mmCIF file of N, CA and C in Angstrom:
data_model
loop_
_atom_site.group_PDB
_atom_site.id
_atom_site.type_symbol
_atom_site.label_atom_id
_atom_site.label_comp_id
_atom_site.label_asym_id
_atom_site.label_seq_id
_atom_site.Cartn_x
_atom_site.Cartn_y
_atom_site.Cartn_z
ATOM 1 N N MET A 341 0.839 -1.164 0.000
ATOM 2 C CA MET A 341 0.000 0.000 0.000
ATOM 3 C C MET A 341 0.896 1.242 0.000
ATOM 4 N N ARG A 342 0.559 2.187 -0.833
ATOM 5 C CA ARG A 342 1.298 3.448 -0.892
ATOM 6 C C ARG A 342 0.335 4.583 -0.599
ATOM 7 N N ALA A 343 0.859 5.619 0.013
ATOM 8 C CA ALA A 343 0.035 6.771 0.348
ATOM 9 C C ALA A 343 0.815 8.046 0.056
ATOM 10 N N MET A 344 0.079 9.103 -0.170
ATOM 11 C CA MET A 344 0.695 10.386 -0.414
ATOM 12 C C MET A 344 -0.017 11.425 0.441
ATOM 13 N N LEU A 345 0.753 12.269 1.127
ATOM 14 C CA LEU A 345 0.190 13.349 1.918
ATOM 15 C C LEU A 345 -0.038 14.520 0.983
ATOM 16 N N PHE A 346 -1.295 14.885 0.778
ATOM 17 C CA PHE A 346 -1.634 15.895 -0.216
ATOM 18 C C PHE A 346 -1.688 17.301 0.379
ATOM 19 N N CYS A 347 -2.365 17.473 1.486
ATOM 20 C CA CYS A 347 -2.557 18.803 2.027
ATOM 21 C C CYS A 347 -2.620 18.731 3.548
ATOM 22 N N THR A 348 -1.969 19.671 4.220
ATOM 23 C CA THR A 348 -2.013 19.727 5.678
ATOM 24 C C THR A 348 -2.136 21.172 6.136
ATOM 25 N N ILE A 349 -2.638 21.343 7.331
ATOM 26 C CA ILE A 349 -2.638 22.637 8.001
ATOM 27 C C ILE A 349 -1.894 22.411 9.304
ATOM 28 N N ASN A 350 -0.755 23.069 9.452
ATOM 29 C CA ASN A 350 0.071 22.819 10.631
ATOM 30 C C ASN A 350 0.909 24.044 10.958
ATOM 31 N N ASN A 351 1.615 23.984 12.064
ATOM 32 C CA ASN A 351 2.495 25.081 12.434
ATOM 33 C C ASN A 351 3.856 24.900 11.769
ATOM 34 N N PHE A 352 4.737 25.876 11.973
ATOM 35 C CA PHE A 352 6.016 25.874 11.263
ATOM 36 C C PHE A 352 6.941 24.715 11.655
ATOM 37 N N PRO A 353 7.088 24.365 12.942
ATOM 38 C CA PRO A 353 7.926 23.208 13.281
ATOM 39 C C PRO A 353 7.390 21.893 12.690
ATOM 40 N N ALA A 354 6.076 21.735 12.667
ATOM 41 C CA ALA A 354 5.497 20.529 12.062
ATOM 42 C C ALA A 354 5.747 20.514 10.554
ATOM 43 N N TYR A 355 5.731 21.690 9.931
ATOM 44 C CA TYR A 355 6.054 21.792 8.506
ATOM 45 C C TYR A 355 7.460 21.252 8.243
ATOM 46 N N GLY A 356 8.398 21.595 9.113
ATOM 47 C CA GLY A 356 9.765 21.092 8.972
ATOM 48 C C GLY A 356 9.838 19.585 9.113
ATOM 49 N N ASN A 357 9.088 19.028 10.053
ATOM 50 C CA ASN A 357 9.079 17.575 10.240
ATOM 51 C C ASN A 357 8.482 16.853 9.033
ATOM 52 N N LEU A 358 7.401 17.376 8.494
ATOM 53 C CA LEU A 358 6.734 16.716 7.364
ATOM 54 C C LEU A 358 7.522 16.831 6.063
ATOM 55 N N SER A 359 8.122 18.001 5.832
ATOM 56 C CA SER A 359 8.768 18.231 4.540
ATOM 57 C C SER A 359 10.250 17.898 4.531
ATOM 58 N N GLY A 360 10.869 17.815 5.716
ATOM 59 C CA GLY A 360 12.298 17.584 5.770
ATOM 60 C C GLY A 360 13.105 18.849 5.573
ATOM 61 N N TYR A 361 12.426 20.002 5.544
ATOM 62 C CA TYR A 361 13.095 21.294 5.363
ATOM 63 C C TYR A 361 13.548 21.801 6.726
ATOM 64 N N SER A 362 14.710 22.418 6.781
ATOM 65 C CA SER A 362 15.210 22.975 8.033
ATOM 66 C C SER A 362 14.497 24.288 8.315
ATOM 67 N N VAL A 363 13.745 24.343 9.401
ATOM 68 C CA VAL A 363 13.011 25.551 9.759
ATOM 69 C C VAL A 363 13.714 26.306 10.881
ATOM 70 N N LYS A 364 14.992 26.045 11.054
ATOM 71 C CA LYS A 364 15.798 26.739 12.053
ATOM 72 C C LYS A 364 17.057 27.259 11.369
ATOM 73 N N GLY A 365 17.688 28.231 11.974
ATOM 74 C CA GLY A 365 18.935 28.736 11.426
ATOM 75 C C GLY A 365 18.747 29.967 10.574
ATOM 76 N N HIS A 366 19.771 30.303 9.831
ATOM 77 C CA HIS A 366 19.781 31.554 9.093
ATOM 78 C C HIS A 366 18.953 31.530 7.816
ATOM 79 N N HIS A 367 18.702 30.399 7.234
ATOM 80 C CA HIS A 367 17.917 30.311 5.992
ATOM 81 C C HIS A 367 16.671 29.470 6.224
ATOM 82 N N ALA A 368 15.872 29.871 7.210
ATOM 83 C CA ALA A 368 14.733 29.053 7.620
ATOM 84 C C ALA A 368 13.486 29.253 6.772
ATOM 85 N N CYS A 369 13.389 30.330 6.045
ATOM 86 C CA CYS A 369 12.182 30.594 5.268
ATOM 87 C C CYS A 369 12.190 29.774 3.977
ATOM 88 N N PRO A 370 11.183 28.917 3.776
ATOM 89 C CA PRO A 370 11.159 28.106 2.555
ATOM 90 C C PRO A 370 10.854 28.921 1.305
ATOM 91 N N ILE A 371 10.275 30.090 1.458
ATOM 92 C CA ILE A 371 9.964 30.929 0.301
ATOM 93 C C ILE A 371 11.181 31.765 -0.090
ATOM 94 N N CYS A 372 11.831 32.376 0.897
ATOM 95 C CA CYS A 372 12.996 33.232 0.615
ATOM 96 C C CYS A 372 14.264 32.421 0.378
ATOM 97 N N ASP A 373 14.383 31.277 1.018
ATOM 98 C CA ASP A 373 15.519 30.367 0.903
ATOM 99 C C ASP A 373 16.839 31.093 1.146
ATOM 100 N N GLU A 374 17.682 31.251 0.160
ATOM 101 C CA GLU A 374 18.997 31.877 0.332
ATOM 102 C C GLU A 374 18.899 33.389 0.554
ATOM 103 N N ASP A 375 17.756 33.982 0.235
ATOM 104 C CA ASP A 375 17.573 35.423 0.380
ATOM 105 C C ASP A 375 16.915 35.782 1.717
ATOM 106 N N THR A 376 16.863 34.829 2.647
ATOM 107 C CA THR A 376 16.279 35.089 3.962
ATOM 108 C C THR A 376 17.116 36.128 4.695
ATOM 109 N N SER A 377 16.447 37.151 5.213
ATOM 110 C CA SER A 377 17.140 38.205 5.942
ATOM 111 C C SER A 377 17.018 37.944 7.433
ATOM 112 N N TYR A 378 18.114 37.988 8.136
ATOM 113 C CA TYR A 378 18.116 37.680 9.561
ATOM 114 C C TYR A 378 19.101 38.572 10.299
ATOM 115 N N ILE A 379 18.885 38.679 11.603
ATOM 116 C CA ILE A 379 19.801 39.385 12.495
ATOM 117 C C ILE A 379 20.024 38.479 13.696
ATOM 118 N N GLN A 380 21.263 38.308 14.076
ATOM 119 C CA GLN A 380 21.596 37.538 15.279
ATOM 120 C C GLN A 380 21.632 38.527 16.444
ATOM 121 N N LEU A 381 20.826 38.309 17.483
ATOM 122 C CA LEU A 381 20.792 39.227 18.617
ATOM 123 C C LEU A 381 22.121 39.210 19.372
ATOM 124 N N LYS A 382 22.544 40.371 19.848
ATOM 125 C CA LYS A 382 23.849 40.516 20.484
ATOM 126 C C LYS A 382 23.944 39.774 21.810
ATOM 127 N N HIS A 383 22.934 39.917 22.651
ATOM 128 C CA HIS A 383 23.020 39.364 24.004
ATOM 129 C C HIS A 383 22.218 38.072 24.149
ATOM 130 N N GLY A 384 22.106 37.329 23.121
ATOM 131 C CA GLY A 384 21.378 36.070 23.154
ATOM 132 C C GLY A 384 21.729 35.252 21.945
ATOM 133 N N ARG A 385 21.184 34.098 21.883
ATOM 134 C CA ARG A 385 21.467 33.219 20.743
ATOM 135 C C ARG A 385 20.281 33.120 19.796
ATOM 136 N N LYS A 386 19.418 34.111 19.834
ATOM 137 C CA LYS A 386 18.226 34.076 18.993
ATOM 138 C C LYS A 386 18.509 34.679 17.620
ATOM 139 N N THR A 387 17.848 34.126 16.632
ATOM 140 C CA THR A 387 17.889 34.660 15.279
ATOM 141 C C THR A 387 16.555 35.341 15.018
ATOM 142 N N VAL A 388 16.602 36.583 14.566
ATOM 143 C CA VAL A 388 15.404 37.350 14.270
ATOM 144 C C VAL A 388 15.341 37.539 12.764
ATOM 145 N N TYR A 389 14.183 37.259 12.182
ATOM 146 C CA TYR A 389 14.013 37.376 10.734
ATOM 147 C C TYR A 389 13.382 38.719 10.407
ATOM 148 N N THR A 390 13.944 39.412 9.437
ATOM 149 C CA THR A 390 13.503 40.760 9.089
ATOM 150 C C THR A 390 13.061 40.814 7.627
ATOM 151 N N ARG A 391 12.742 41.993 7.178
ATOM 152 C CA ARG A 391 12.292 42.282 5.802
ATOM 153 C C ARG A 391 11.004 41.558 5.447
ATOM 154 N N HIS A 392 10.136 41.347 6.415
ATOM 155 C CA HIS A 392 8.867 40.689 6.142
ATOM 156 C C HIS A 392 7.858 41.621 5.487
ATOM 157 N N ARG A 393 8.119 42.933 5.501
ATOM 158 C CA ARG A 393 7.202 43.890 4.864
ATOM 159 C C ARG A 393 7.222 43.787 3.343
ATOM 160 N N ARG A 394 8.207 43.141 2.771
ATOM 161 C CA ARG A 394 8.273 43.040 1.307
ATOM 162 C C ARG A 394 7.163 42.171 0.732
ATOM 163 N N PHE A 395 6.444 41.435 1.577
ATOM 164 C CA PHE A 395 5.333 40.616 1.104
ATOM 165 C C PHE A 395 4.024 41.400 1.039
ATOM 166 N N LEU A 396 4.032 42.643 1.491
ATOM 167 C CA LEU A 396 2.854 43.498 1.414
ATOM 168 C C LEU A 396 2.724 44.084 0.009
ATOM 169 N N LYS A 397 1.580 44.707 -0.261
ATOM 170 C CA LYS A 397 1.391 45.387 -1.544
ATOM 171 C C LYS A 397 2.396 46.536 -1.663
ATOM 172 N N PRO A 398 2.823 46.888 -2.878
ATOM 173 C CA PRO A 398 3.897 47.879 -3.067
ATOM 174 C C PRO A 398 3.662 49.235 -2.404
ATOM 175 N N ARG A 399 2.466 49.743 -2.365
ATOM 176 C CA ARG A 399 2.227 51.073 -1.794
ATOM 177 C C ARG A 399 1.554 50.994 -0.414
ATOM 178 N N HIS A 400 1.743 49.910 0.286
ATOM 179 C CA HIS A 400 1.160 49.742 1.616
ATOM 180 C C HIS A 400 1.792 50.733 2.592
ATOM 181 N N LEU A 401 1.000 51.214 3.550
ATOM 182 C CA LEU A 401 1.470 52.196 4.523
ATOM 183 C C LEU A 401 2.682 51.696 5.308
ATOM 184 N N TYR A 402 2.707 50.430 5.660
ATOM 185 C CA TYR A 402 3.804 49.882 6.470
ATOM 186 C C TYR A 402 5.137 49.846 5.727
ATOM 187 N N MET A 403 5.125 49.904 4.413
ATOM 188 C CA MET A 403 6.373 49.900 3.650
ATOM 189 C C MET A 403 7.205 51.147 3.955
ATOM 190 N N ARG A 404 6.531 52.268 4.235
ATOM 191 C CA ARG A 404 7.227 53.528 4.518
ATOM 192 C C ARG A 404 7.415 53.769 6.008
ATOM 193 N N LEU A 405 6.715 53.037 6.843
ATOM 194 C CA LEU A 405 6.751 53.258 8.283
ATOM 195 C C LEU A 405 8.087 52.819 8.871
ATOM 196 N N LYS A 406 8.791 53.757 9.500
ATOM 197 C CA LYS A 406 10.116 53.465 10.054
ATOM 198 C C LYS A 406 10.068 53.168 11.548
ATOM 199 N N ILE A 407 9.344 53.962 12.287
ATOM 200 C CA ILE A 407 9.383 53.923 13.754
ATOM 201 C C ILE A 407 8.956 52.567 14.309
ATOM 202 N N ALA A 408 7.929 51.969 13.761
ATOM 203 C CA ALA A 408 7.407 50.714 14.293
ATOM 204 C C ALA A 408 8.276 49.508 13.944
ATOM 205 N N PHE A 409 9.233 49.691 13.041
ATOM 206 C CA PHE A 409 10.050 48.569 12.606
ATOM 207 C C PHE A 409 11.516 48.810 12.975
ATOM 208 N N ASN A 410 12.435 48.662 12.067
ATOM 209 C CA ASN A 410 13.865 48.751 12.396
ATOM 210 C C ASN A 410 14.495 50.097 12.024
ATOM 211 N N GLY A 411 13.685 51.122 11.809
ATOM 212 C CA GLY A 411 14.215 52.442 11.498
ATOM 213 C C GLY A 411 14.485 52.672 10.023
ATOM 214 N N SER A 412 14.042 51.781 9.166
ATOM 215 C CA SER A 412 14.265 51.957 7.730
ATOM 216 C C SER A 412 12.995 51.615 6.956
ATOM 217 N N GLN A 413 12.921 52.148 5.752
ATOM 218 C CA GLN A 413 11.808 51.834 4.873
ATOM 219 C C GLN A 413 12.115 50.552 4.120
ATOM 220 N N GLU A 414 11.070 49.896 3.659
ATOM 221 C CA GLU A 414 11.230 48.659 2.889
ATOM 222 C C GLU A 414 10.916 48.964 1.427
ATOM 223 N N HIS A 415 11.848 48.703 0.530
ATOM 224 C CA HIS A 415 11.650 48.998 -0.891
ATOM 225 C C HIS A 415 11.687 47.744 -1.757
ATOM 226 N N GLU A 416 11.947 46.605 -1.168
ATOM 227 C CA GLU A 416 12.052 45.372 -1.950
ATOM 228 C C GLU A 416 10.682 44.762 -2.200
ATOM 229 N N THR A 417 10.632 43.874 -3.166
ATOM 230 C CA THR A 417 9.412 43.122 -3.440
ATOM 231 C C THR A 417 9.616 41.674 -3.025
ATOM 232 N N ALA A 418 8.530 40.956 -2.919
ATOM 233 C CA ALA A 418 8.593 39.556 -2.512
ATOM 234 C C ALA A 418 9.324 38.729 -3.569
ATOM 235 N N PRO A 419 10.019 37.658 -3.157
ATOM 236 C CA PRO A 419 10.709 36.806 -4.134
ATOM 237 C C PRO A 419 9.707 36.093 -5.043
ATOM 238 N N ILE A 420 10.135 35.817 -6.247
ATOM 239 C CA ILE A 420 9.287 35.120 -7.216
ATOM 240 C C ILE A 420 9.292 33.628 -6.884
ATOM 241 N N PRO A 421 8.103 33.017 -6.789
ATOM 242 C CA PRO A 421 8.057 31.580 -6.481
ATOM 243 C C PRO A 421 8.744 30.751 -7.567
ATOM 244 N N LEU A 422 9.291 29.619 -7.169
ATOM 245 C CA LEU A 422 9.962 28.737 -8.116
ATOM 246 C C LEU A 422 8.949 28.091 -9.053
ATOM 247 N N ILE A 423 9.364 27.848 -10.292
ATOM 248 C CA ILE A 423 8.516 27.113 -11.220
ATOM 249 C C ILE A 423 8.839 25.623 -11.071
ATOM 250 N N GLY A 424 8.028 24.782 -11.665
ATOM 251 C CA GLY A 424 8.170 23.341 -11.515
ATOM 252 C C GLY A 424 9.538 22.810 -11.904
ATOM 253 N N GLU A 425 10.123 23.328 -12.968
ATOM 254 C CA GLU A 425 11.435 22.854 -13.418
ATOM 255 C C GLU A 425 12.527 23.187 -12.400
ATOM 256 N N GLN A 426 12.441 24.363 -11.788
ATOM 257 C CA GLN A 426 13.424 24.746 -10.768
ATOM 258 C C GLN A 426 13.312 23.848 -9.537
ATOM 259 N N VAL A 427 12.096 23.523 -9.145
ATOM 260 C CA VAL A 427 11.896 22.624 -8.006
ATOM 261 C C VAL A 427 12.450 21.244 -8.341
ATOM 262 N N PHE A 428 12.179 20.771 -9.545
ATOM 263 C CA PHE A 428 12.678 19.459 -9.957
ATOM 264 C C PHE A 428 14.202 19.407 -9.935
ATOM 265 N N GLN A 429 14.870 20.459 -10.386
ATOM 266 C CA GLN A 429 16.335 20.499 -10.370
ATOM 267 C C GLN A 429 16.884 20.404 -8.955
ATOM 268 N N ARG A 430 16.156 20.937 -7.988
ATOM 269 C CA ARG A 430 16.611 20.884 -6.597
ATOM 270 C C ARG A 430 16.425 19.515 -5.962
ATOM 271 N N VAL A 431 15.428 18.758 -6.428
ATOM 272 C CA VAL A 431 15.123 17.483 -5.761
ATOM 273 C C VAL A 431 15.458 16.258 -6.591
ATOM 274 N N GLN A 432 15.951 16.405 -7.800
ATOM 275 C CA GLN A 432 16.180 15.250 -8.660
ATOM 276 C C GLN A 432 17.278 14.326 -8.151
ATOM 277 N N HIS A 433 18.162 14.819 -7.316
ATOM 278 C CA HIS A 433 19.271 13.991 -6.828
ATOM 279 C C HIS A 433 18.981 13.358 -5.448
ATOM 280 N N LEU A 434 17.783 13.557 -4.945
ATOM 281 C CA LEU A 434 17.428 12.953 -3.654
ATOM 282 C C LEU A 434 17.287 11.444 -3.803
ATOM 283 N N ASN A 435 17.789 10.730 -2.843
ATOM 284 C CA ASN A 435 17.678 9.272 -2.845
ATOM 285 C C ASN A 435 16.444 8.891 -2.033
ATOM 286 N N ILE A 436 15.398 8.418 -2.697
ATOM 287 C CA ILE A 436 14.138 8.090 -2.032
ATOM 288 C C ILE A 436 14.065 6.568 -1.889
ATOM 289 N N VAL A 437 13.858 6.110 -0.664
ATOM 290 C CA VAL A 437 13.736 4.685 -0.385
ATOM 291 C C VAL A 437 12.372 4.417 0.213
ATOM 292 N N PHE A 438 11.609 3.535 -0.435
ATOM 293 C CA PHE A 438 10.293 3.169 0.085
ATOM 294 C C PHE A 438 10.410 1.936 0.942
#
């Protein structure tokens, strides 16, 4: 018998367990991947992820708001999602054992 997990609703740590993706560390965002923006806190070992305003609409009020965030405006746009061929190139060398 074979089964496939089609759709789930879960939290971020469970997403890491189900997909095998690392949801910790400096490149924890599965959408941003290598372009994940982070800051390591000085007096702790926590990683803080920044530049989340780039997922808003281009002229959103929060894009220009400095005081409530890190003192700078956000001018970037969200990363373009991968197409099927790009995803296949990333996973074609995985060794899958049933």
